[in-house]
PDB file of C-alpha atoms in Angstrom:
ATOM      1  CA  MET A   1      12.502  20.789 -15.395  1.00 35.00           C
ATOM      2  CA  SER A   2      11.000  20.080 -18.826  1.00 37.00           C
ATOM      3  CA  ASP A   3       8.676  17.153 -19.526  1.00 39.00           C
ATOM      4  CA  GLU A   4      11.345  15.741 -21.832  1.00 39.00           C
ATOM      5  CA  ALA A   5      13.912  15.785 -19.044  1.00 40.00           C
ATOM      6  CA  LYS A   6      11.455  14.178 -16.637  1.00 45.00           C
ATOM      7  CA  SER A   7      10.926  11.265 -19.025  1.00 50.00           C
ATOM      8  CA  GLU A   8      14.649  10.410 -19.207  1.00 76.00           C
ATOM      9  CA  SER A   9      16.006   7.629 -17.001  1.00 86.00           C
ATOM     10  CA  LEU A  10      18.890   8.267 -14.650  1.00 90.00           C
ATOM     11  CA  ALA A  11      20.175   4.801 -15.600  1.00 95.00           C
ATOM     12  CA  THR A  12      18.842   1.666 -17.284  1.00 97.00           C
ATOM     13  CA  ILE A  13      19.719  -1.772 -15.917  1.00 98.00           C
ATOM     14  CA  ASP A  14      18.749  -5.150 -17.403  1.00 98.00           C
ATOM     15  CA  ILE A  15      18.094  -7.379 -14.373  1.00 98.00           C
ATOM     16  CA  SER A  16      16.912 -10.499 -16.213  1.00 97.00           C
ATOM     17  CA  GLU A  17      20.063 -12.432 -15.268  1.00 97.00           C
ATOM     18  CA  LEU A  18      20.842 -10.751 -11.928  1.00 97.00           C
ATOM     19  CA  ASP A  19      20.112 -12.055  -8.438  1.00 96.00           C
ATOM     20  CA  ALA A  20      18.943  -9.854  -5.571  1.00 97.00           C
ATOM     21  CA  GLY A  21      22.450  -8.998  -4.362  1.00 97.00           C
ATOM     22  CA  GLU A  22      23.677  -8.139  -7.836  1.00 97.00           C
ATOM     23  CA  VAL A  23      20.719  -5.826  -8.423  1.00 97.00           C
ATOM     24  CA  LEU A  24      21.568  -3.898  -5.236  1.00 96.00           C
ATOM     25  CA  GLU A  25      25.194  -3.626  -6.296  1.00 97.00           C
ATOM     26  CA  ARG A  26      24.178  -2.164  -9.642  1.00 97.00           C
ATOM     27  CA  LEU A  27      21.840   0.309  -7.959  1.00 96.00           C
ATOM     28  CA  ARG A  28      24.534   1.499  -5.569  1.00 94.00           C
ATOM     29  CA  ALA A  29      26.861   2.076  -8.508  1.00 95.00           C
ATOM     30  CA  VAL A  30      24.507   4.649 -10.041  1.00 94.00           C
ATOM     31  CA  GLU A  31      25.650   8.221  -9.464  1.00 88.00           C
ATOM     32  CA  MET A  32      22.807  10.053  -7.743  1.00 84.00           C
ATOM     33  CA  PRO A  33      22.088  13.803  -7.963  1.00 84.00           C
ATOM     34  CA  GLU A  34      22.774  15.879  -4.859  1.00 76.00           C
ATOM     35  CA  THR A  35      19.085  16.764  -4.491  1.00 80.00           C
ATOM     36  CA  ILE A  36      16.373  14.162  -4.972  1.00 78.00           C
ATOM     37  CA  ASP A  37      12.731  15.187  -5.376  1.00 76.00           C
ATOM     38  CA  HIS A  38       9.637  14.184  -7.356  1.00 77.00           C
ATOM     39  CA  ASP A  39      11.246  15.485 -10.575  1.00 78.00           C
ATOM     40  CA  THR A  40      14.360  13.337 -10.231  1.00 83.00           C
ATOM     41  CA  PRO A  41      14.561  10.795 -13.093  1.00 88.00           C
ATOM     42  CA  SER A  42      14.066   7.158 -12.158  1.00 94.00           C
ATOM     43  CA  ILE A  43      16.482   4.287 -12.422  1.00 97.00           C
ATOM     44  CA  GLU A  44      14.827   1.903 -14.869  1.00 98.00           C
ATOM     45  CA  LEU A  45      15.113  -1.825 -14.152  1.00 98.00           C
ATOM     46  CA  ARG A  46      14.195  -3.741 -17.294  1.00 98.00           C
ATOM     47  CA  ARG A  47      13.214  -7.346 -17.974  1.00 98.00           C
ATOM     48  CA  ALA A  48      12.329  -8.300 -14.408  1.00 98.00           C
ATOM     49  CA  ARG A  49      11.433 -11.985 -14.508  1.00 97.00           C
ATOM     50  CA  GLY A  50       9.902 -12.754 -11.144  1.00 96.00           C
ATOM     51  CA  GLY A  51      12.971 -13.376  -9.003  1.00 96.00           C
ATOM     52  CA  ASP A  52      12.472 -13.602  -5.237  1.00 97.00           C
ATOM     53  CA  ASN A  53      13.848 -11.136  -2.645  1.00 97.00           C
ATOM     54  CA  LEU A  54      14.477  -8.431  -5.219  1.00 98.00           C
ATOM     55  CA  LEU A  55      14.852  -4.853  -3.976  1.00 98.00           C
ATOM     56  CA  MET A  56      14.702  -5.877  -0.328  1.00 97.00           C
ATOM     57  CA  GLY A  57      16.059  -3.448   2.240  1.00 96.00           C
ATOM     58  CA  LEU A  58      16.387  -0.386   0.009  1.00 96.00           C
ATOM     59  CA  ASP A  59      17.745   2.332   2.297  1.00 94.00           C
ATOM     60  CA  LYS A  60      18.344   5.281  -0.029  1.00 92.00           C
ATOM     61  CA  PRO A  61      15.860   7.707  -1.632  1.00 93.00           C
ATOM     62  CA  TRP A  62      16.154   6.009  -4.999  1.00 93.00           C
ATOM     63  CA  ARG A  63      13.398   6.498  -7.554  1.00 95.00           C
ATOM     64  CA  ILE A  64      13.036   3.180  -9.375  1.00 97.00           C
ATOM     65  CA  ASP A  65      10.850   2.061 -12.275  1.00 98.00           C
ATOM     66  CA  VAL A  66      10.614  -1.734 -12.650  1.00 98.00           C
ATOM     67  CA  ARG A  67       9.478  -3.198 -15.970  1.00 98.00           C
ATOM     68  CA  GLY A  68       8.299  -6.778 -15.498  1.00 98.00           C
ATOM     69  CA  THR A  69       7.315  -9.074 -12.642  1.00 98.00           C
ATOM     70  CA  LEU A  70       8.835  -9.537  -9.190  1.00 98.00           C
ATOM     71  CA  GLY A  71       8.652 -12.655  -7.017  1.00 98.00           C
ATOM     72  CA  ASP A  72       8.211 -13.118  -3.274  1.00 98.00           C
ATOM     73  CA  TYR A  73       9.275 -10.533  -0.665  1.00 98.00           C
ATOM     74  CA  ALA A  74       9.868  -7.797  -3.196  1.00 98.00           C
ATOM     75  CA  LEU A  75      10.608  -4.469  -1.516  1.00 98.00           C
ATOM     76  CA  ALA A  76      10.435  -5.913   1.991  1.00 98.00           C
ATOM     77  CA  PHE A  77      11.952  -3.558   4.606  1.00 98.00           C
ATOM     78  CA  ASN A  78      11.830  -0.665   2.128  1.00 98.00           C
ATOM     79  CA  ARG A  79      13.096   2.601   3.581  1.00 96.00           C
ATOM     80  CA  LEU A  80      13.039   5.898   1.644  1.00 94.00           C
ATOM     81  CA  ALA A  81      12.851   4.498  -1.904  1.00 96.00           C
ATOM     82  CA  HIS A  82       9.999   5.354  -4.270  1.00 96.00           C
ATOM     83  CA  VAL A  83       9.348   2.405  -6.574  1.00 98.00           C
ATOM     84  CA  ARG A  84       6.872   1.753  -9.375  1.00 97.00           C
ATOM     85  CA  VAL A  85       6.442  -1.835 -10.590  1.00 98.00           C
ATOM     86  CA  ARG A  86       4.807  -2.241 -13.992  1.00 98.00           C
ATOM     87  CA  GLY A  87       3.800  -5.857 -13.495  1.00 98.00           C
ATOM     88  CA  SER A  88       2.594  -8.283 -10.838  1.00 98.00           C
ATOM     89  CA  VAL A  89       4.437  -9.423  -7.713  1.00 98.00           C
ATOM     90  CA  GLY A  90       4.466 -12.504  -5.506  1.00 98.00           C
ATOM     91  CA  ASP A  91       3.905 -12.966  -1.774  1.00 98.00           C
ATOM     92  CA  GLY A  92       5.201 -10.699   0.982  1.00 98.00           C
ATOM     93  CA  LEU A  93       5.249  -7.433  -0.979  1.00 98.00           C
ATOM     94  CA  GLY A  94       6.565  -4.612   1.216  1.00 98.00           C
ATOM     95  CA  GLU A  95       6.735  -6.695   4.388  1.00 98.00           C
ATOM     96  CA  SER A  96       7.982  -4.575   7.310  1.00 98.00           C
ATOM     97  CA  MET A  97       8.229  -1.505   5.076  1.00 98.00           C
ATOM     98  CA  VAL A  98       9.361   1.572   7.015  1.00 98.00           C
ATOM     99  CA  SER A  99       8.937   4.544   4.669  1.00 97.00           C
ATOM    100  CA  GLY A 100       8.909   5.573   1.021  1.00 96.00           C
ATOM    101  CA  ALA A 101       6.312   4.625  -1.567  1.00 96.00           C
ATOM    102  CA  VAL A 102       5.678   1.478  -3.604  1.00 97.00           C
ATOM    103  CA  ARG A 103       3.122   1.300  -6.415  1.00 97.00           C
ATOM    104  CA  VAL A 104       2.377  -1.973  -8.207  1.00 98.00           C
ATOM    105  CA  HIS A 105       0.518  -1.872 -11.526  1.00 98.00           C
ATOM    106  CA  GLY A 106      -0.604  -5.484 -11.330  1.00 98.00           C
ATOM    107  CA  ASN A 107      -1.697  -8.093  -8.806  1.00 98.00           C
ATOM    108  CA  ALA A 108       0.029  -9.133  -5.578  1.00 98.00           C
ATOM    109  CA  GLY A 109       0.075 -12.399  -3.645  1.00 98.00           C
ATOM    110  CA  VAL A 110      -0.544 -13.048   0.036  1.00 98.00           C
ATOM    111  CA  GLY A 111       0.803 -10.865   2.839  1.00 98.00           C
ATOM    112  CA  VAL A 112       0.906  -7.445   1.202  1.00 98.00           C
ATOM    113  CA  GLY A 113       2.314  -4.901   3.676  1.00 98.00           C
ATOM    114  CA  VAL A 114       2.520  -7.298   6.632  1.00 98.00           C
ATOM    115  CA  ALA A 115       3.940  -5.527   9.711  1.00 98.00           C
ATOM    116  CA  MET A 116       4.494  -2.254   7.854  1.00 98.00           C
ATOM    117  CA  THR A 117       5.373   0.675  10.102  1.00 98.00           C
ATOM    118  CA  GLY A 118       5.212   3.546   7.594  1.00 98.00           C
ATOM    119  CA  GLY A 119       5.124   4.639   3.986  1.00 97.00           C
ATOM    120  CA  THR A 120       2.610   4.189   1.176  1.00 96.00           C
ATOM    121  CA  LEU A 121       2.016   0.829  -0.509  1.00 97.00           C
ATOM    122  CA  ALA A 122      -0.479   0.704  -3.398  1.00 97.00           C
ATOM    123  CA  VAL A 123      -1.582  -2.275  -5.500  1.00 98.00           C
ATOM    124  CA  TYR A 124      -3.646  -1.358  -8.546  1.00 97.00           C
ATOM    125  CA  GLY A 125      -4.882  -4.915  -9.091  1.00 97.00           C
ATOM    126  CA  ASN A 126      -5.964  -7.516  -6.527  1.00 98.00           C
ATOM    127  CA  ALA A 127      -4.179  -8.769  -3.392  1.00 98.00           C
ATOM    128  CA  GLY A 128      -4.264 -12.161  -1.682  1.00 98.00           C
ATOM    129  CA  ASP A 129      -4.949 -13.231   1.894  1.00 98.00           C
ATOM    130  CA  GLY A 130      -3.475 -11.464   4.907  1.00 98.00           C
ATOM    131  CA  CYS A 131      -3.191  -8.047   3.293  1.00 98.00           C
ATOM    132  CA  ALA A 132      -2.003  -5.489   5.883  1.00 98.00           C
ATOM    133  CA  ALA A 133      -1.944  -8.095   8.655  1.00 98.00           C
ATOM    134  CA  ALA A 134      -0.168  -6.827  11.790  1.00 98.00           C
ATOM    135  CA  LEU A 135      -0.041  -3.360  10.225  1.00 98.00           C
ATOM    136  CA  ARG A 136       1.733  -0.913  12.546  1.00 98.00           C
ATOM    137  CA  GLY A 137       1.659   2.270  10.506  1.00 98.00           C
ATOM    138  CA  GLY A 138       1.491   3.732   7.031  1.00 97.00           C
ATOM    139  CA  GLU A 139      -1.152   3.263   4.364  1.00 97.00           C
ATOM    140  CA  VAL A 140      -1.946   0.229   2.222  1.00 98.00           C
ATOM    141  CA  PHE A 141      -4.185   0.668  -0.833  1.00 97.00           C
ATOM    142  CA  VAL A 142      -5.673  -2.064  -3.016  1.00 97.00           C
ATOM    143  CA  ARG A 143      -7.762  -0.869  -5.927  1.00 96.00           C
ATOM    144  CA  GLY A 144      -9.257  -4.319  -6.519  1.00 96.00           C
ATOM    145  CA  ASP A 145     -10.198  -7.154  -4.164  1.00 98.00           C
ATOM    146  CA  VAL A 146      -8.381  -8.573  -1.140  1.00 98.00           C
ATOM    147  CA  GLY A 147      -8.529 -12.105   0.230  1.00 98.00           C
ATOM    148  CA  HIS A 148      -9.315 -13.421   3.706  1.00 98.00           C
ATOM    149  CA  ASN A 149      -7.953 -12.054   7.000  1.00 98.00           C
ATOM    150  CA  ALA A 150      -7.097  -8.594   5.711  1.00 98.00           C
ATOM    151  CA  ALA A 151      -5.785  -6.278   8.459  1.00 98.00           C
ATOM    152  CA  HIS A 152      -5.766  -9.164  10.948  1.00 98.00           C
ATOM    153  CA  GLY A 153      -4.239  -7.854  14.172  1.00 97.00           C
ATOM    154  CA  ALA A 154      -3.519  -4.426  12.698  1.00 98.00           C
ATOM    155  CA  LEU A 155      -2.357  -2.028  15.419  1.00 97.00           C
ATOM    156  CA  HIS A 156      -2.112   1.311  13.582  1.00 97.00           C
ATOM    157  CA  GLY A 157      -2.293   2.601  10.032  1.00 97.00           C
ATOM    158  CA  THR A 158      -4.892   2.488   7.283  1.00 97.00           C
ATOM    159  CA  LEU A 159      -6.049  -0.085   4.726  1.00 98.00           C
ATOM    160  CA  VAL A 160      -8.107   1.133   1.752  1.00 97.00           C
ATOM    161  CA  ILE A 161      -9.918  -1.492  -0.342  1.00 97.00           C
ATOM    162  CA  GLY A 162     -11.498  -0.411  -3.605  1.00 95.00           C
ATOM    163  CA  GLY A 163     -13.144  -3.783  -4.307  1.00 96.00           C
ATOM    164  CA  ASP A 164     -14.387  -6.679  -2.165  1.00 98.00           C
ATOM    165  CA  ALA A 165     -12.870  -8.361   0.902  1.00 98.00           C
ATOM    166  CA  GLY A 166     -12.928 -11.995   1.992  1.00 98.00           C
ATOM    167  CA  MET A 167     -13.700 -13.480   5.394  1.00 98.00           C
ATOM    168  CA  ASN A 168     -12.662 -12.120   8.810  1.00 98.00           C
ATOM    169  CA  LEU A 169     -11.930  -8.574   7.719  1.00 98.00           C
ATOM    170  CA  GLY A 170     -10.229  -6.625  10.512  1.00 98.00           C
ATOM    171  CA  GLU A 171     -10.089  -9.486  13.042  1.00 96.00           C
ATOM    172  CA  ALA A 172      -8.462  -8.303  16.300  1.00 95.00           C
ATOM    173  CA  MET A 173      -7.787  -4.832  14.884  1.00 96.00           C
ATOM    174  CA  MET A 174      -6.715  -2.241  17.453  1.00 94.00           C
ATOM    175  CA  ASP A 175      -6.162   1.425  16.453  1.00 93.00           C
ATOM    176  CA  ALA A 176      -6.084   0.888  12.704  1.00 96.00           C
ATOM    177  CA  MET A 177      -8.862   1.789  10.260  1.00 95.00           C
ATOM    178  CA  ILE A 178     -10.194   0.197   7.074  1.00 97.00           C
ATOM    179  CA  PHE A 179     -12.042   1.950   4.265  1.00 97.00           C
ATOM    180  CA  ILE A 180     -13.859  -0.364   1.847  1.00 97.00           C
ATOM    181  CA  ARG A 181     -16.019   0.237  -1.211  1.00 96.00           C
ATOM    182  CA  GLY A 182     -17.124  -3.310  -2.093  1.00 96.00           C
ATOM    183  CA  ARG A 183     -18.679  -6.310  -0.391  1.00 98.00           C
ATOM    184  CA  ILE A 184     -17.385  -8.023   2.743  1.00 98.00           C
ATOM    185  CA  GLY A 185     -17.326 -11.803   3.149  1.00 98.00           C
ATOM    186  CA  SER A 186     -17.515 -11.396   6.910  1.00 98.00           C
ATOM    187  CA  LEU A 187     -16.259  -9.042   9.580  1.00 97.00           C
ATOM    188  CA  GLY A 188     -13.784 -10.320  12.132  1.00 97.00           C
ATOM    189  CA  GLN A 189     -14.495 -10.212  15.833  1.00 93.00           C
ATOM    190  CA  GLY A 190     -14.089  -6.893  17.585  1.00 92.00           C
ATOM    191  CA  VAL A 191     -14.815  -4.579  14.660  1.00 95.00           C
ATOM    192  CA  ALA A 192     -17.892  -2.801  13.305  1.00 94.00           C
ATOM    193  CA  GLU A 193     -18.951  -1.295  10.005  1.00 94.00           C
ATOM    194  CA  LEU A 194     -19.985   2.367   9.801  1.00 91.00           C
ATOM    195  CA  PRO A 195     -20.660   4.938   7.086  1.00 89.00           C
ATOM    196  CA  LEU A 196     -18.122   7.711   6.616  1.00 90.00           C
ATOM    197  CA  ILE A 197     -18.289  10.830   8.722  1.00 85.00           C
ATOM    198  CA  PRO A 198     -17.237  14.178   7.156  1.00 88.00           C
ATOM    199  CA  LYS A 199     -13.712  14.295   8.623  1.00 87.00           C
ATOM    200  CA  ASP A 200     -12.985  10.755   7.433  1.00 88.00           C
ATOM    201  CA  SER A 201     -14.385  11.536   3.996  1.00 90.00           C
ATOM    202  CA  VAL A 202     -11.877  14.394   3.659  1.00 91.00           C
ATOM    203  CA  ARG A 203      -9.057  12.226   5.001  1.00 89.00           C
ATOM    204  CA  LEU A 204      -9.873   9.365   2.618  1.00 92.00           C
ATOM    205  CA  GLY A 205     -10.056  11.734  -0.328  1.00 90.00           C
ATOM    206  CA  LEU A 206      -6.542  12.956   0.417  1.00 89.00           C
ATOM    207  CA  LEU A 207      -5.287   9.395   0.871  1.00 87.00           C
ATOM    208  CA  LEU A 208      -6.693   8.369  -2.517  1.00 88.00           C
ATOM    209  CA  ILE A 209      -5.006  11.321  -4.178  1.00 87.00           C
ATOM    210  CA  ASN A 210      -1.711  10.448  -2.464  1.00 81.00           C
ATOM    211  CA  ALA A 211      -1.911   6.874  -3.776  1.00 82.00           C
ATOM    212  CA  GLY A 212      -2.842   8.012  -7.276  1.00 80.00           C
ATOM    213  CA  ILE A 213      -6.165   6.165  -7.111  1.00 80.00           C
ATOM    214  CA  ARG A 214      -9.278   7.656  -8.629  1.00 78.00           C
ATOM    215  CA  GLY A 215     -12.388   7.264  -6.533  1.00 78.00           C
ATOM    216  CA  ASP A 216     -15.090   9.113  -4.672  1.00 85.00           C
ATOM    217  CA  ALA A 217     -14.684   8.878  -0.904  1.00 89.00           C
ATOM    218  CA  LYS A 218     -18.465   8.887  -0.389  1.00 89.00           C
ATOM    219  CA  ASP A 219     -18.649   5.395  -1.939  1.00 91.00           C
ATOM    220  CA  PHE A 220     -16.641   3.880   0.939  1.00 95.00           C
ATOM    221  CA  ARG A 221     -17.584   2.706   4.448  1.00 95.00           C
ATOM    222  CA  ARG A 222     -15.414   2.477   7.558  1.00 95.00           C
ATOM    223  CA  ILE A 223     -14.411  -0.613   9.473  1.00 96.00           C
ATOM    224  CA  VAL A 224     -13.390   0.422  12.976  1.00 94.00           C
ATOM    225  CA  PRO A 225     -12.592  -1.255  16.310  1.00 92.00           C
ATOM    226  CA  GLN A 226     -15.708  -2.021  18.352  1.00 86.00           C
ATOM    227  CA  ARG A 227     -14.747   0.486  21.037  1.00 84.00           C
ATOM    228  CA  VAL A 228     -14.678   3.276  18.424  1.00 80.00           C
ATOM    229  CA  PHE A 229     -18.150   2.261  17.273  1.00 76.00           C
ATOM    230  CA  ASP A 230     -19.400   2.118  20.865  1.00 79.00           C
ATOM    231  CA  GLU A 231     -18.032   5.594  21.599  1.00 79.00           C
ATOM    232  CA  GLU A 232     -19.657   7.086  18.508  1.00 75.00           C
ATOM    233  CA  GLN A 233     -22.971   5.482  19.375  1.00 75.00           C
ATOM    234  CA  ARG A 234     -22.696   6.706  22.961  1.00 80.00           C
ATOM    235  CA  ARG A 235     -22.243  10.256  21.723  1.00 78.00           C
ATOM    236  CA  LYS A 236     -25.305   9.894  19.530  1.00 75.00           C
ATOM    237  CA  GLY A 237     -27.311   8.231  22.283  1.00 68.00           C
ATOM    238  CA  VAL A 238     -27.789   5.130  20.130  1.00 51.00           C
ATOM    239  CA  ILE A 239     -27.702   1.586  21.489  1.00 47.00           C
ATOM    240  CA  GLY A 240     -27.193  -1.543  19.425  1.00 48.00           C
ATOM    241  CA  HIS A 241     -25.397  -2.484  16.239  1.00 49.00           C
ATOM    242  CA  PRO A 242     -25.827  -0.743  12.887  1.00 50.00           C
ATOM    243  CA  SER A 243     -27.475  -2.390   9.902  1.00 44.00           C
ATOM    244  CA  TRP A 244     -25.886  -0.366   7.109  1.00 41.00           C
ATOM    245  CA  ARG A 245     -25.580  -3.361   4.874  1.00 41.00           C
TER     246      ARG A 245
END
């Protein structure tokens, strides 16, 4: 497909005066191609003005380009859809997301990716408190800073932080992992900070590429559950806590 064809929109919808239900109705009315892939044109949603609950529960492999801001609980329960938001969003972005990909070219409020089970969620600005709390799968990326209690109670999945983190990072984290490049206000209980090992450096590099985020994996450190740290130290024959910072 030519670059010109790629740039065309499948449909253009002005959502400035539409509520969440009306937006879904308009999306479902768009005739979709039989085969959907990364070259499929997007549905362009123009003049988004910060309404709440927009694009919740998307359950088709739509490719959507949002121009403007979204309010609270945007793209919660997303399944299959690939969405790019060219503006900031409110609280609860991508809560309980199942699959697909969401990329926000702006800032996000509290609770980004809470209880996600799969998919890719990327914020290219900053995110508020509780980012990736209760994460159960998938990857959450924040190019800027995150607030307090990021990845609190995360069970599985990955959180990548390109900037700084607030207090209690990773509190009560289980089998999840955090990669962070910036400063940490404080670590939560039950987690430890370690430098990258080669296999994680390769994995992080691929994750950054997947999220469309430029960065060198070697600049990041790992935040892992204490038992993972203890096992690595046991293998090395090292006792005690690291002092990487």
